[in-house]
Structure formats: structure tokens, C-alpha cells
Short mmCIF file of C-alpha atoms and ligand atoms in Angstrom, two decimals:
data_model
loop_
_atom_site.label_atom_id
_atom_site.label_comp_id
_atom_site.label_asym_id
_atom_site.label_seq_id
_atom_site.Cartn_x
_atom_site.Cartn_y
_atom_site.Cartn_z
CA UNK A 21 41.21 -73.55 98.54
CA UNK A 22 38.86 -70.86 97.23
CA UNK A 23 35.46 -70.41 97.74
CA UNK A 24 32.89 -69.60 94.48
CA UNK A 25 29.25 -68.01 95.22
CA UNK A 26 27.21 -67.82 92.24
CA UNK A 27 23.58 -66.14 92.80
CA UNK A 28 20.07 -67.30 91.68
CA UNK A 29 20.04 -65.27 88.22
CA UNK A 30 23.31 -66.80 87.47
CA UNK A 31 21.40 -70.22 87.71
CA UNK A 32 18.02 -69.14 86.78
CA UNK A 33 17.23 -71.58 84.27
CA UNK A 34 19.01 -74.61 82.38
CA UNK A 35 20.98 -72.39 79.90
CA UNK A 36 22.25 -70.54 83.57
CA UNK A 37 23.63 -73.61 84.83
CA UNK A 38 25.30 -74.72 81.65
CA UNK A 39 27.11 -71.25 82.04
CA UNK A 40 28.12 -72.31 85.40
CA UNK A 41 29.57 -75.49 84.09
CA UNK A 42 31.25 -73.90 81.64
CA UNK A 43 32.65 -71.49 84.06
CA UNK A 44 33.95 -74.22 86.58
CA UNK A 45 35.81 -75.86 83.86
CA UNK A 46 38.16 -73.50 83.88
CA UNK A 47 38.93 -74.35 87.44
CA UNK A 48 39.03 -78.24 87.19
CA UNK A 49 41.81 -78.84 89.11
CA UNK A 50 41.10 -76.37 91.79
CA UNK A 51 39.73 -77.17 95.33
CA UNK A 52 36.80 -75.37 95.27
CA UNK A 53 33.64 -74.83 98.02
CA UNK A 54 30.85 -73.82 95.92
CA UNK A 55 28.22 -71.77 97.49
CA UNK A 56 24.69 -71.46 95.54
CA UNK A 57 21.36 -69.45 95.80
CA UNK A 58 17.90 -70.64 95.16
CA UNK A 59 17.49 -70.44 91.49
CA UNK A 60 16.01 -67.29 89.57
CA UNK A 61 13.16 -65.75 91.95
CA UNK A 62 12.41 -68.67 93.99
CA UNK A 63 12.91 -67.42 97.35
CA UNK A 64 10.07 -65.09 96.60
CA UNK A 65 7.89 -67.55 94.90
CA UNK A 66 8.76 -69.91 98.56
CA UNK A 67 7.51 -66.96 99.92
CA UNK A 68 3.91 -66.41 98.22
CA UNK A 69 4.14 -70.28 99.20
CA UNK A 70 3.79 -69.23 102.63
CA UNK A 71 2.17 -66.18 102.49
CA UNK A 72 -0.78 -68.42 100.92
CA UNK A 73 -0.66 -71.09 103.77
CA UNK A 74 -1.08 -68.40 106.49
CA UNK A 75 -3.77 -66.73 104.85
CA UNK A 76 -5.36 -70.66 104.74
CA UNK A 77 -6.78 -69.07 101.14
CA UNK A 78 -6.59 -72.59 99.08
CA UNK A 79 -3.78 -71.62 97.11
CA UNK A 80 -0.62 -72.72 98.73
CA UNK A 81 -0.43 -76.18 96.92
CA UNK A 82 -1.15 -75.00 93.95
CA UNK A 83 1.95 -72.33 94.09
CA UNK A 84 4.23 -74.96 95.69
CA UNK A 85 3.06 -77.18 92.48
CA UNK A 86 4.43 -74.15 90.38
CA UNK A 87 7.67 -73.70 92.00
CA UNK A 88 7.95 -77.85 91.86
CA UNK A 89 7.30 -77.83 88.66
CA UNK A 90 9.85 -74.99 87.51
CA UNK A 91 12.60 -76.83 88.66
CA UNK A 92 11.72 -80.30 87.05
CA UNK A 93 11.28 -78.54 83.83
CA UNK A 94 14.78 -77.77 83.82
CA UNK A 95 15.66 -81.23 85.44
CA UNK A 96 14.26 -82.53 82.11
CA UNK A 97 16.25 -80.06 79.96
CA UNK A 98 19.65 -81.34 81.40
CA UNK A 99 19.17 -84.96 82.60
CA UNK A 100 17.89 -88.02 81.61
CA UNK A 101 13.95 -88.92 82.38
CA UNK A 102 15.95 -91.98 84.89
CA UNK A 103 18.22 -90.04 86.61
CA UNK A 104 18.75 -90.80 90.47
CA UNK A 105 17.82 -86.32 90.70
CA UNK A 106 14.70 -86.47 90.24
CA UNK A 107 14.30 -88.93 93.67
CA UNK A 108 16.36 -86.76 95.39
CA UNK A 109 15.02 -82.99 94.56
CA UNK A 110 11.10 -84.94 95.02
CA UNK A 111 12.42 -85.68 98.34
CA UNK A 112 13.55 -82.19 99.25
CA UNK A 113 10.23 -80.83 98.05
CA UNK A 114 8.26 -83.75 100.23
CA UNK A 115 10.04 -82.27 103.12
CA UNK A 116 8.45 -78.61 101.90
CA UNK A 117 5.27 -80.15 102.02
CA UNK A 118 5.48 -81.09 105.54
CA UNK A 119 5.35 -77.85 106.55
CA UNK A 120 2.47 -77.06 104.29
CA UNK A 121 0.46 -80.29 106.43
CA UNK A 122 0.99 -78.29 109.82
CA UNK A 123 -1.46 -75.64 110.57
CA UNK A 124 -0.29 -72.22 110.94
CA UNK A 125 -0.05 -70.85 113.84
CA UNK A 126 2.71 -68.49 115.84
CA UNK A 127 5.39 -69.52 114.47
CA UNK A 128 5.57 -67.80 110.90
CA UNK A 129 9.59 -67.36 111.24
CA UNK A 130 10.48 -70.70 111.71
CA UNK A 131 7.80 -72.02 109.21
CA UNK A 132 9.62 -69.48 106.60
CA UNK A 133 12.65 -71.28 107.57
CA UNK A 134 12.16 -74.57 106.96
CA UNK A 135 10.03 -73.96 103.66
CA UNK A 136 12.06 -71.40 101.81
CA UNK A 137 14.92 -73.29 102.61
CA UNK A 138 14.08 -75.87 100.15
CA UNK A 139 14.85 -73.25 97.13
CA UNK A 140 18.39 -73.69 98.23
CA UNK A 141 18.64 -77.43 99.06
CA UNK A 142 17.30 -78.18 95.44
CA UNK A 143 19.76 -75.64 93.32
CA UNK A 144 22.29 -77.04 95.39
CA UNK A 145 21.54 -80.81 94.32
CA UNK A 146 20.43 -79.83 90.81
CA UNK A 147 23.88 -77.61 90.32
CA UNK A 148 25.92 -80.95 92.23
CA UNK A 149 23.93 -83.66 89.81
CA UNK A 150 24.67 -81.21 87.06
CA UNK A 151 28.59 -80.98 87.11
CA UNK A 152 29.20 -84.21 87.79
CA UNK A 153 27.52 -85.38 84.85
CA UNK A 154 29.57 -82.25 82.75
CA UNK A 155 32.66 -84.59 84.00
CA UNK A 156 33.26 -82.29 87.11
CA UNK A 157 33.65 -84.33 90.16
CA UNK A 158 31.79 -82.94 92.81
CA UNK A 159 30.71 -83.32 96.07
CA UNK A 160 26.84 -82.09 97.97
CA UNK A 161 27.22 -80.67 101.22
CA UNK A 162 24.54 -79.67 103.60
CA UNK A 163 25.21 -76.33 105.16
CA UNK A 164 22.95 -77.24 108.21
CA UNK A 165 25.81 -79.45 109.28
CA UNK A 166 28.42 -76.56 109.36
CA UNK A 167 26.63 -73.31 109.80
CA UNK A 168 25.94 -73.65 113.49
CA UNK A 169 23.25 -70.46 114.26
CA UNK A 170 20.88 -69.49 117.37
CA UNK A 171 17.48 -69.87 116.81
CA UNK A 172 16.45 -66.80 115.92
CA UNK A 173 14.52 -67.74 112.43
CA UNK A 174 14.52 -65.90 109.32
CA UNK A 175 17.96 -63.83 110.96
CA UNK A 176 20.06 -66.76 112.66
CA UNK A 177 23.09 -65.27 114.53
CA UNK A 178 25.99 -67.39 113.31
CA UNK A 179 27.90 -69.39 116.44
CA UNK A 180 30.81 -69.04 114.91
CA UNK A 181 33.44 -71.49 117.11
CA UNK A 182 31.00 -74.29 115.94
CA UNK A 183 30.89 -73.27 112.72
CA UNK A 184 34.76 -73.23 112.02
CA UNK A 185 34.65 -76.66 114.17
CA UNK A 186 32.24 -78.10 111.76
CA UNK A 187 33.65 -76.53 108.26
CA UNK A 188 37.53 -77.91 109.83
CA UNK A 189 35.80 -81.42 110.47
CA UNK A 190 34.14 -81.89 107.32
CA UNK A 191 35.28 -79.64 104.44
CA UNK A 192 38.76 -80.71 104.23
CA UNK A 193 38.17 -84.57 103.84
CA UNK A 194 35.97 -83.71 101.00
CA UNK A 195 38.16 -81.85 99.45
CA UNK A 196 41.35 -84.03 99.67
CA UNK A 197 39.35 -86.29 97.16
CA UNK A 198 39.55 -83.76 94.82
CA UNK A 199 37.34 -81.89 93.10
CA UNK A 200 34.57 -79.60 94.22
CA UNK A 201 32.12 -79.13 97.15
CA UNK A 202 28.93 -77.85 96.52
CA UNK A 203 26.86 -76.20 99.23
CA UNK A 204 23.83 -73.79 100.15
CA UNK A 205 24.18 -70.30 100.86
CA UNK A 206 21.37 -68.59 103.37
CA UNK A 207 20.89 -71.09 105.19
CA UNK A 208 22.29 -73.03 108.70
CA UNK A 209 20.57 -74.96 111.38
CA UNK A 210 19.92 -74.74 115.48
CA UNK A 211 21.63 -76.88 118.30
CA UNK A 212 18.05 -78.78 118.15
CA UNK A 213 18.75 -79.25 114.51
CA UNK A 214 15.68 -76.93 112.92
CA UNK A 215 16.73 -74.99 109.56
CA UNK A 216 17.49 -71.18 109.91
CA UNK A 217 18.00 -68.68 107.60
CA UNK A 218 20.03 -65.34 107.67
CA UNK A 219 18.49 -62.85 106.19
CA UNK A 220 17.56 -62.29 102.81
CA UNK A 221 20.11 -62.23 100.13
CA UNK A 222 22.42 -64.24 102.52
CA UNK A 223 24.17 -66.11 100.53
CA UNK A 224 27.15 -63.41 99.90
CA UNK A 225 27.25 -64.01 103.64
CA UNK A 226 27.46 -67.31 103.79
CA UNK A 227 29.90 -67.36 101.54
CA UNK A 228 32.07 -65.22 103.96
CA UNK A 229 31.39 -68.18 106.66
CA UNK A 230 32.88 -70.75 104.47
CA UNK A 231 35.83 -68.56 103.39
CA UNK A 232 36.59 -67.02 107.00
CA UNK A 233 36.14 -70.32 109.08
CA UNK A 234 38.16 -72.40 106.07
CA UNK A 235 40.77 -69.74 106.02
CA UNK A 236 39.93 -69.26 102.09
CA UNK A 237 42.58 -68.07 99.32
CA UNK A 238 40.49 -65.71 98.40
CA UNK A 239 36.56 -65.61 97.63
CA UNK A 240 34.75 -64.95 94.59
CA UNK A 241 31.36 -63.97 93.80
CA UNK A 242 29.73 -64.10 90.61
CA UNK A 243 27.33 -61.82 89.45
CA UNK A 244 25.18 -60.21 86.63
CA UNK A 245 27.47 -56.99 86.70
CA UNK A 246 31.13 -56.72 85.10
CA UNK A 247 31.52 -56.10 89.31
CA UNK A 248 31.29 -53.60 92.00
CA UNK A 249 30.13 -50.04 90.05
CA UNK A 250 29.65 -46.70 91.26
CA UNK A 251 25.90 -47.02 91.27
CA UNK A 252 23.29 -49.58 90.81
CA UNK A 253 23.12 -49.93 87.04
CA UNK A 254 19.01 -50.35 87.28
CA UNK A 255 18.86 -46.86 88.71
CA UNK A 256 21.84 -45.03 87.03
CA UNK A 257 23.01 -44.54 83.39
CA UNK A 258 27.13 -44.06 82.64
CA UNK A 259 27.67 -46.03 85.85
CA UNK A 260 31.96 -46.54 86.21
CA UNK A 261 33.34 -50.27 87.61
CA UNK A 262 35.31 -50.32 90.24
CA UNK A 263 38.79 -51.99 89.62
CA UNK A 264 39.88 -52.35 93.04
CA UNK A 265 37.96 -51.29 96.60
CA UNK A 266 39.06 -51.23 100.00
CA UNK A 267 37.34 -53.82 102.40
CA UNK A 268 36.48 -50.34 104.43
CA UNK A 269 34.34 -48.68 101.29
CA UNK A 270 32.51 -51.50 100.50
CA UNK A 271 31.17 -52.05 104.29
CA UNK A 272 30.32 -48.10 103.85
CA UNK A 273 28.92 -48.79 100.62
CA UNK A 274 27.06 -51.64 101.68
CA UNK A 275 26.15 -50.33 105.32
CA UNK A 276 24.36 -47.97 102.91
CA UNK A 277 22.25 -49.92 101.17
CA UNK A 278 24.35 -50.94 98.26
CA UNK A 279 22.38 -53.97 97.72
CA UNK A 280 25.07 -55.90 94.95
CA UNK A 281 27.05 -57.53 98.04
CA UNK A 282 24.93 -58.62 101.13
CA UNK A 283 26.51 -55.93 104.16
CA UNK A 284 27.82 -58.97 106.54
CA UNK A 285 30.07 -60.32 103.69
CA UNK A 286 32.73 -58.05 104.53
CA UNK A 287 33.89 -58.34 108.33
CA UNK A 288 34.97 -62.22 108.02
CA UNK A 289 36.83 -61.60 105.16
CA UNK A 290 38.22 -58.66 106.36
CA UNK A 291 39.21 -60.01 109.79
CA UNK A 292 40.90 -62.84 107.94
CA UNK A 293 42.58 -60.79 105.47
CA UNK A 294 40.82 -63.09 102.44
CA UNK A 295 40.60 -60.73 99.16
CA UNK A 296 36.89 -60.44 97.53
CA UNK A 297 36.29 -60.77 93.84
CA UNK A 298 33.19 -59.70 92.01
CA UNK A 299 32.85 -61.23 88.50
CA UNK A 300 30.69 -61.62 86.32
CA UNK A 301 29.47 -64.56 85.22
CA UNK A 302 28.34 -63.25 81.60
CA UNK A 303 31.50 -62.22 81.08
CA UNK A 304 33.89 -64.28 83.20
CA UNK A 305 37.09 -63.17 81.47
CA UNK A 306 36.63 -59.30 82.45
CA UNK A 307 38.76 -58.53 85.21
CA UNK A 308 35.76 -57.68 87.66
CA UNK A 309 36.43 -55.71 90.61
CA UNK A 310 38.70 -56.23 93.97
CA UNK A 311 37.94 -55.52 97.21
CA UNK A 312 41.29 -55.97 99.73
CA UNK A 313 43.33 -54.60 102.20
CA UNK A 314 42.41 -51.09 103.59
CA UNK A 315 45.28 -49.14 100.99
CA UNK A 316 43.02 -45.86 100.42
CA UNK A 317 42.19 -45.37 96.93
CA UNK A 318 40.98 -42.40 94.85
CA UNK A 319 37.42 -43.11 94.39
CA UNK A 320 35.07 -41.51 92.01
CA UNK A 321 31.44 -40.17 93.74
CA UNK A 322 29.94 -43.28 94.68
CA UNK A 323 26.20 -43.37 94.82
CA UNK A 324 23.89 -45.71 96.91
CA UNK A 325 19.72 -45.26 96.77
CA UNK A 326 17.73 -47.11 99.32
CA UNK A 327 13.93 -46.31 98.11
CA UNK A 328 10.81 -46.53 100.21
CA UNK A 329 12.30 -44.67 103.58
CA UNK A 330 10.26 -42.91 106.35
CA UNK A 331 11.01 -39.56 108.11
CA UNK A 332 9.72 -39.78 112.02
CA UNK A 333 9.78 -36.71 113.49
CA UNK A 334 9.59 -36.67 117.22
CA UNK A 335 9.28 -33.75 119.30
CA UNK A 336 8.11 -33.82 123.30
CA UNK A 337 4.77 -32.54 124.46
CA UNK A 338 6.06 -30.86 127.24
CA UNK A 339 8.17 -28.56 125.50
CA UNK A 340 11.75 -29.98 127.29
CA UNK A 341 14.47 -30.66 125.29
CA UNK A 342 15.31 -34.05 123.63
CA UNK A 343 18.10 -35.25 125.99
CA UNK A 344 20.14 -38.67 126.15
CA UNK A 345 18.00 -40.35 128.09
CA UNK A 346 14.58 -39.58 125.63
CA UNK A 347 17.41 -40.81 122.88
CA UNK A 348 18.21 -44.31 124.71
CA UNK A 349 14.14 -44.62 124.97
CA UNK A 350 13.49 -44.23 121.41
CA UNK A 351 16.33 -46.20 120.03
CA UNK A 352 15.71 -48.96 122.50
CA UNK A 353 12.15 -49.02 121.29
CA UNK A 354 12.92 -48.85 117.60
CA UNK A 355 15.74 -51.99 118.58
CA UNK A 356 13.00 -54.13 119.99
CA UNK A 357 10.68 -53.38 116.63
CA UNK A 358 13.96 -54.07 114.22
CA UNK A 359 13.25 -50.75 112.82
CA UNK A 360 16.74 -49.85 111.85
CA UNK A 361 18.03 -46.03 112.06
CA UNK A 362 19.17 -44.76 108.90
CA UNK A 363 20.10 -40.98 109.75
CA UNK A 364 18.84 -38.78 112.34
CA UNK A 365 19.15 -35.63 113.27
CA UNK A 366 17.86 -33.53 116.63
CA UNK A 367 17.04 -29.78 117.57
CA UNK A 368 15.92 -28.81 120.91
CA UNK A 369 12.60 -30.39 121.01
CA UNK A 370 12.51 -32.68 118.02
CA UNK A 371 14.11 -35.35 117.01
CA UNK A 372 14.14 -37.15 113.59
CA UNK A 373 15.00 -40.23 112.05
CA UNK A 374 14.88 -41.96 108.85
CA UNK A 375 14.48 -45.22 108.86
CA UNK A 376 12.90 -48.01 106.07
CA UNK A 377 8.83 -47.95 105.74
CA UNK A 378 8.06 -50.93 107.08
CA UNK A 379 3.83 -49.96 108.63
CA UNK A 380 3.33 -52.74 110.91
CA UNK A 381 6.55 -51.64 112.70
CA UNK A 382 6.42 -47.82 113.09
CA UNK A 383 2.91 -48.02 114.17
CA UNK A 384 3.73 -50.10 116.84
CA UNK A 385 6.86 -47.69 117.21
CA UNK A 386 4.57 -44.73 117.46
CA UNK A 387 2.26 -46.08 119.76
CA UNK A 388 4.45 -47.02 122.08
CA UNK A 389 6.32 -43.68 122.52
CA UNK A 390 2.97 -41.82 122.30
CA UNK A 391 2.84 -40.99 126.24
CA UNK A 392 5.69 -38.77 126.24
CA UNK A 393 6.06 -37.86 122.26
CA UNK A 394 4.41 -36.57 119.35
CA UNK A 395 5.50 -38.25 116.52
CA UNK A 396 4.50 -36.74 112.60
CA UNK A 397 5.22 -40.05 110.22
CA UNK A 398 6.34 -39.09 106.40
CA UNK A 399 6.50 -41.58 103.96
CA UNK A 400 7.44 -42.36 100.06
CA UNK A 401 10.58 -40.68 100.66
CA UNK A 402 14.47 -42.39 99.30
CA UNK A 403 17.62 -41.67 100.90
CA UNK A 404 20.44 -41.56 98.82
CA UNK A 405 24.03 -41.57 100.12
CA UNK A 406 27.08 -40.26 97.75
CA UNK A 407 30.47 -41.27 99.29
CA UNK A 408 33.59 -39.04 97.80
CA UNK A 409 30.49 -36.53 96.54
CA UNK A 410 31.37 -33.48 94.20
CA UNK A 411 29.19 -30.38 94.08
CA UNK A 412 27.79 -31.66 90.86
CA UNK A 413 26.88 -34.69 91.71
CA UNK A 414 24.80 -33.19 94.42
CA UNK A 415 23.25 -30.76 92.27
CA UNK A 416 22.14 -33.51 89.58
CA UNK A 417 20.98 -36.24 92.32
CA UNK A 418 19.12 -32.99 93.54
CA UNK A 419 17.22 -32.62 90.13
CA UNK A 420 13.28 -33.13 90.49
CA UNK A 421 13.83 -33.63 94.07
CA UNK A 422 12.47 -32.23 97.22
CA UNK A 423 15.13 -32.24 99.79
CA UNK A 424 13.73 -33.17 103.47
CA UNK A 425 16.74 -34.12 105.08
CA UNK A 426 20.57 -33.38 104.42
CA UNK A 427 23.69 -34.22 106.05
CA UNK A 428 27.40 -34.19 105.26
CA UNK A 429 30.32 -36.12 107.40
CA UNK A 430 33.57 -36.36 106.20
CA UNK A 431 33.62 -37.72 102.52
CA UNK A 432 29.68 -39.20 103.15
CA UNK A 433 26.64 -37.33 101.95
CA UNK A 434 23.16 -38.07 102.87
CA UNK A 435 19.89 -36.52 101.94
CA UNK A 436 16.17 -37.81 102.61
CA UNK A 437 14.15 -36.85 99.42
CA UNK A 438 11.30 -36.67 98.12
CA UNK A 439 10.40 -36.08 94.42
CA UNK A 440 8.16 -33.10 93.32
CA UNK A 441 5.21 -33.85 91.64
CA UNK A 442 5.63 -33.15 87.75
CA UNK A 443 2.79 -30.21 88.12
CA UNK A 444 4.78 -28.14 89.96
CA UNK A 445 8.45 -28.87 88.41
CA UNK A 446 7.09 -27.75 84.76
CA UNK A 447 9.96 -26.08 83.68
CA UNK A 448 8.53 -22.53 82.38
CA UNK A 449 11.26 -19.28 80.99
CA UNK A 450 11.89 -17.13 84.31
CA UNK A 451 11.14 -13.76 83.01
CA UNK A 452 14.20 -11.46 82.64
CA UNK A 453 14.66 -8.18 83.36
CA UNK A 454 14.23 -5.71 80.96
CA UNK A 455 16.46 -2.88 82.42
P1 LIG B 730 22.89 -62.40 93.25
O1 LIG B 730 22.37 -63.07 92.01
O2 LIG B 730 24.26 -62.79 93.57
O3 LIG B 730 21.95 -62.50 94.41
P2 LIG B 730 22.14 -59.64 93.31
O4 LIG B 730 20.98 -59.49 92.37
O5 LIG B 730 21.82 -59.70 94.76
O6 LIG B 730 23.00 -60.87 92.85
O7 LIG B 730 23.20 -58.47 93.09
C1 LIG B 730 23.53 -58.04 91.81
C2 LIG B 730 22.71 -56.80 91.47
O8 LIG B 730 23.07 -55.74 92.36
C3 LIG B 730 23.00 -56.24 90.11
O9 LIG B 730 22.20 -56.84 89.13
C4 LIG B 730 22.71 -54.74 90.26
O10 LIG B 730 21.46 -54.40 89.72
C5 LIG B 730 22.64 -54.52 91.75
N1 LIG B 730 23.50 -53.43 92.22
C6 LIG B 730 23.13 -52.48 93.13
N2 LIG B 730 24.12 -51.64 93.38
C7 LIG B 730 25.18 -52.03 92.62
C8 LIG B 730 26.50 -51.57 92.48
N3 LIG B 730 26.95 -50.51 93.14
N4 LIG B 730 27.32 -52.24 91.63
C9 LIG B 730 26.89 -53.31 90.95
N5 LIG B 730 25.65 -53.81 91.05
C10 LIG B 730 24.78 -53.19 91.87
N1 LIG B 731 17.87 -67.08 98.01
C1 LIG B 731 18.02 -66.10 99.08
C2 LIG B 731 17.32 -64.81 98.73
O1 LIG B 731 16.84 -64.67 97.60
C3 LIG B 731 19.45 -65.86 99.45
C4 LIG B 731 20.29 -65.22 98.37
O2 LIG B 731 19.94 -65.32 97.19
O3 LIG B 731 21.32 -64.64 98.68
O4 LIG B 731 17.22 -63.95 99.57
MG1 LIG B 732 21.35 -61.51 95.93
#
């Protein structure tokens, strides 16, 4: 069997699932696990859902109405006004409003859980109802019944010898009735049976569950992009695809912030041996991009941006020199806060890191570290990363930029930047010499 992960833009609206449809024709005959997003940018509007509740500002129905109301618009586009899909997504969004009933209180994370895990329990049924009716036979699963996860909301830690227990149990049977299963990605559920979900953009990752713990053929994912390219084509012109990738570059490339694959994806695959395939799903006949077995290529300079990035700088007050044990403080400090270490980089009495600009955290983060350091916060900064990097590439990332922050290890090169204010770039003659 293979397993197929198709992402909310690919089923953003009804025109996005008949693509789909179209797509899975092709593999009719195939056992297939199907693994789908929330449609379009409906985690985020689940999200302003919430954010609304908390704040208690009036507005939370009225958003929840919108997001309700998005998806029966395209329920009307591709069914009929009597179709048994309109009683089952109503339900799913009844259960939504059950947490909108309860009054907020201290327990944001698993509030987010079980709301904005509706966006994925309707695509799923919608996408189900949907190819079934195209003449696809297909099967709903509920991914709370497999992926098995502690209850650590909004980031569930996967248990995985109940997960492959549950995906061995149930998958299989489905599948030996031929046709396709269809199931949620981001999402899993506690011993006590409460919804979790793992992370934004999870669904990549879940994806990886399914594959690793059903021993998958091989996975696919299926994306707006022709597949994995050098750089993110929003941020880069003449961007190159990637034919083939090792599973070792693209955990570099995604450890770095390379945001087309989500950066858990590739350790079960790897650890099974299960090749990755990005395609597109605009063009599903281009020959997308593989990511396998750890054969070295030659890669072109690869180029990852993560924007919005802090530099802390840390030095003592007493002057004595940042040793290992002021390093296990800080980092154990900056573990409790999930503030996650980008780079670093120490002298004798300093110590800096970069890590993502997230306020709440790095106040608490300097605060707490305030009796023994002073702590200078920068912010507005990006760090970009350039795997296999050439000189030039350097110099033209470099362009407009302030470098704060620049380090090179083995074929990985990382700089902190910052970009100089147009005033004082203006590009005037330099006067020559006339001698
Ligand atoms: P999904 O719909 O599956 O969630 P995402 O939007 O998360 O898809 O990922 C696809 C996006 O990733 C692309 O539209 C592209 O803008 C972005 N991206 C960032 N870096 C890269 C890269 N190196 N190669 C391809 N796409 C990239
Ligand atoms: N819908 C979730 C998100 O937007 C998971 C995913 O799309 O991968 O984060
Ligand atoms: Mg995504």
C-alpha cells in the first residue's frame, strides 16, 4: 500500500477537490491511505475562532458561523441539497460548538485541540463523501483511533507501539475491501480519549505515522510546487527543483526551517527505508522530486530563510567566563520556555543565541536569568542558512543586508541578518582617484 497526503490549498475550495478526484483516478485500483489537511486557511480561521472565545469579545460565533458556512458552500457546489454530508459535517461542527459553550479558562491548549481539530474531521468527510460519489470507493477513518499521543496538547508526542498496534488492527481490514482509506492528518487522541494535535503543519507528519507504522511502499505528498526546490519560490526568483534528495538533506533542510515538508516527516520514513515523493498536484504528471536512501548527491546551493528571529546576547555581570555549567542553565531555561536555539555562538563573557521572536517567551527567558546575566534582546532580524554555499551565493544573499551573525560548518552556512535601511544603502559613485 501507499500512503497519499494532499494539503489544505490542494483542497481549498470545490474546484480543489475535483482536482483531487481527478488525481485519485489514476490510482483506482491501488490500496491507498489518504491523509488530508483542513481545507484552504482553516486552521487559522479555527484559530481566530478561539482567539475570539478567550478574549470573551462577542465574536467567536459569528467567526465559527463563517468557517461553517465556507465549507457548506462548497458542500452545495458538489452534492446534492439531500445528501447524508451535510448531517454528518453539521455534526462535526456541533461538536466545535461544545467547546465554544465551556468558559475559558486554563486550559487554552487543549481547547485549541479539540476545536481546530474540526477543520480536519470535516475535509476528511467532505473529501470521503466526495470520491465515493466520483465512483471511488472509499473508506473514513478517524485518526484518533490510531494515532495514540501523550497529552501534551497542541504538540502530542506520538506513542508509537500503540500507534502501529492500532494502524495493524484497523487499516488492513479496510483496505482488503478495496479501495481507499481516507483519514486526518495533525491530529491523534490521549489514553483518556481527548483530541491532540501535533504541531502546526502536521499533517506531512502524520503522514509519516501512517506510512512508518503500515510499513508503506512509498509515500507521497502533494503539493503546490513541481516539488522540493532549492529555495522557497515566495522568497526567491530562478529557484532549481530538486530531482532526487537524500533523506539526510532534507532533515538538514528542514531542521532549517525549510517550511515545504513539516521537519518530523523524515525520521519514520527514513528508519523504515520508505522513499518520499513530492508532487504536485497542479501538475501531477511532472516527475516531482525524490527523497531516498542516503546515496550523496551533488547538490546545487540550497537556501532556507526563517524570518522574524531574535539575537540574545548574554554576557555575566561578574566578569567570569561563560562556562558549561552557565550553558546547561540557559539552555535548560530556554527548554522549559520552548524557545528553540537556532545558532549560538560564545566569547569569554558573552554568549549569544538566535532563536525565533516569540515576546511572551524571551521575556520570561530574560527575567529569569536576570540574577546572574545581562541579557541585550535584538529583534526583526532573519537567519538564512545556504547548504552546499558558493562564494556568490553568499555575496548576493549578503546584498542590502547587515550581517549580525555568521557561521560556517562543513557544507552549512548561517548568518543572522538584518537589512539596512534604504537611507543609508543609496547607492552613490565612490569617487575615483584622479592620480
Ligand atoms: P501543504 O498544502 O501541503 O500544507 P505547504 O504550504 O505547507 O503545503 O508547503 C508548500 C509550500 O512550501 C510551497 O507553496 C512553497 O511556497 C513553500 N516552500 C518553502 N520552501 C520550499 C522549498 N524549498 N521548495 C518548495 N517549496 C517550498
Ligand atoms: N491544518 C494544519 C495546519 O494548517 C495541519 C497541516 O495543514 O499540516 O497547521
Ligand atoms: Mg502545510
Amino acid at each position: 500500500m501507499k500512503v497519499f497526503k494532499f494539503g489544505g490549498a490542494s483542497v481549498k475550495d470545490a474546484a480543489g477537490l475535483q482536482n483531487v478526484a481527478n488525481i485519485l483516478q489514476r490510482y483506482k485500483n491501488e490500496p491507498l491511505v489518504i491523509i488530508v489537511s483542513a481545507m484552504g486557511k482553516n486552521t487559522n480561521a479555527l484559530e481566530a475562532v478561539l482567539a475570539a472565545h478567550v478574549k470573551q469579545n462577542g465574536e467567536a460565533q459569528a467567526l465559527y458561523d463563517a468557517v461553517k458556512e465556507s465549507h457548506y458552500a462548497i458542500l452545495r457546489e458538489l452534492f446534492d441539497a439531500n445528501d447524508d454530508i451535510f448531517t454528518s459535517v453539521n455534526d462535526t461542527f456541533v461538536e466545535g460548538e461544545w467547546v465554544l459553550e465551556e468558559t475559558p479558562a486554563d486550559n487554552y491548549d487543549y481547547m485549541y485541540d479539540q476545536l481546530v481539530s474540526v477543520g480536519e474531521l470535516v475535509s476528511s468527510k467532505i473529501l470521503a463523501a466526495f470520491l465515493q460519489k466520483s465512483g471511488l470507493h472509499t473508506q473514513w477513518l478517524d485518526a484518533r483511533d490510531v494515532v495514540a499521543t501523550d497529552n501534551t496538547y497542541r504538540e502530542g508526542w506520538v506513542i508509537w507501539d500503540k500507534t502501529k498496534a492500532n494502524a495493524q488492527r484497523l487499516v488492513p481490514p479496510m483496505l482488503e475491501k478495496g479501495g481507499f482509506v481516507v483519514t486526518q492528518g495533525f491530529i491523534g487522541s490521549t489514553s483518556e480519549n481527548f483530541t491532540t494535535t501535533l504541531g502546526r503543519e502536521g499533517s506531512d507528519y502524520s503522514a509519516a505515522i501512517f506510512s512508518h507504522c503500515l510499513d508503506a511502499e512509498s509515500m507521497t505528498i502533494w503539493k503546490d510546487v513541481p516539488g522540493v526546490l532549492n529555495a522557497d519560490p515566495r522568497l526567491f526568483e530562478n529557484v532549481t527543483k530538486l530531482d532526487r534528495i537524500s533523506y539526510r538533506e532534507a532533515i538538514e533542510m528542514t531542521y532549517y526551517g525549510a517550511s515545504v515538508i513539516h521537519p518530523k516527516t523524515i525520521k519514520p520514513l527514513q528508519n523504515k527505508n520508505i522513499p518520499l515523493y513530492v508532487k504536485s498536484f497542479i501538475d501531477p504528471d511532472g516527475p516531482g522530486t525524490e527523497i531516498s536512501s542516503d546515496n550523496e548527491e551533488l547538490y546545487p546551493p540550497i537556501i532556507v530563510v526563517e524570518k522574524n528571529q531574535a539575537l540574545l546576547h548574554i554576557s555575566t555581570l561578574d566578569y567570569s567566563f561563560v562556562a558549561e555549567q552557565h550553558m546547561a542553565r540557559l539552555f535548560r531555561i530556554a527548554a522549559d520556555l520552548r524557545i528553540f536555539v537556532n545558532s549560538m555562538q560564545n566569547t569569554a563573557i558573552s554568549f549569544t543565541i538566535c532563536v525565533p521572536n516569540i515576546p511572551d517567551r524571551l521575556e520570561k527567558f530574560i527575567n529569569s536569568v536576570s540574577d546572574e546575566f545581562k541579557v541585550k534582546l535584538e529583534t526583526g532580524l532573519e537567519l538564512i542558512t545556504i547548504r552546499h554555499y558558493t562564494e556568490e551565493t553568499i555575496a548576493s544573499l549578503k546584498k542590502g543586508k547587515m550581517v549580525l551573525f555568521e557561521e560556517r560548518i562543513q557544507n552549512t552556512l548561517q548568518m543572522v541578518v538584518k537589512n539596512i535601511p534604504l537611507i543609508e544603502r543609496r547607492e552613490v559613485d565612490i569617487p575615483s582617484r584622479k592620480d
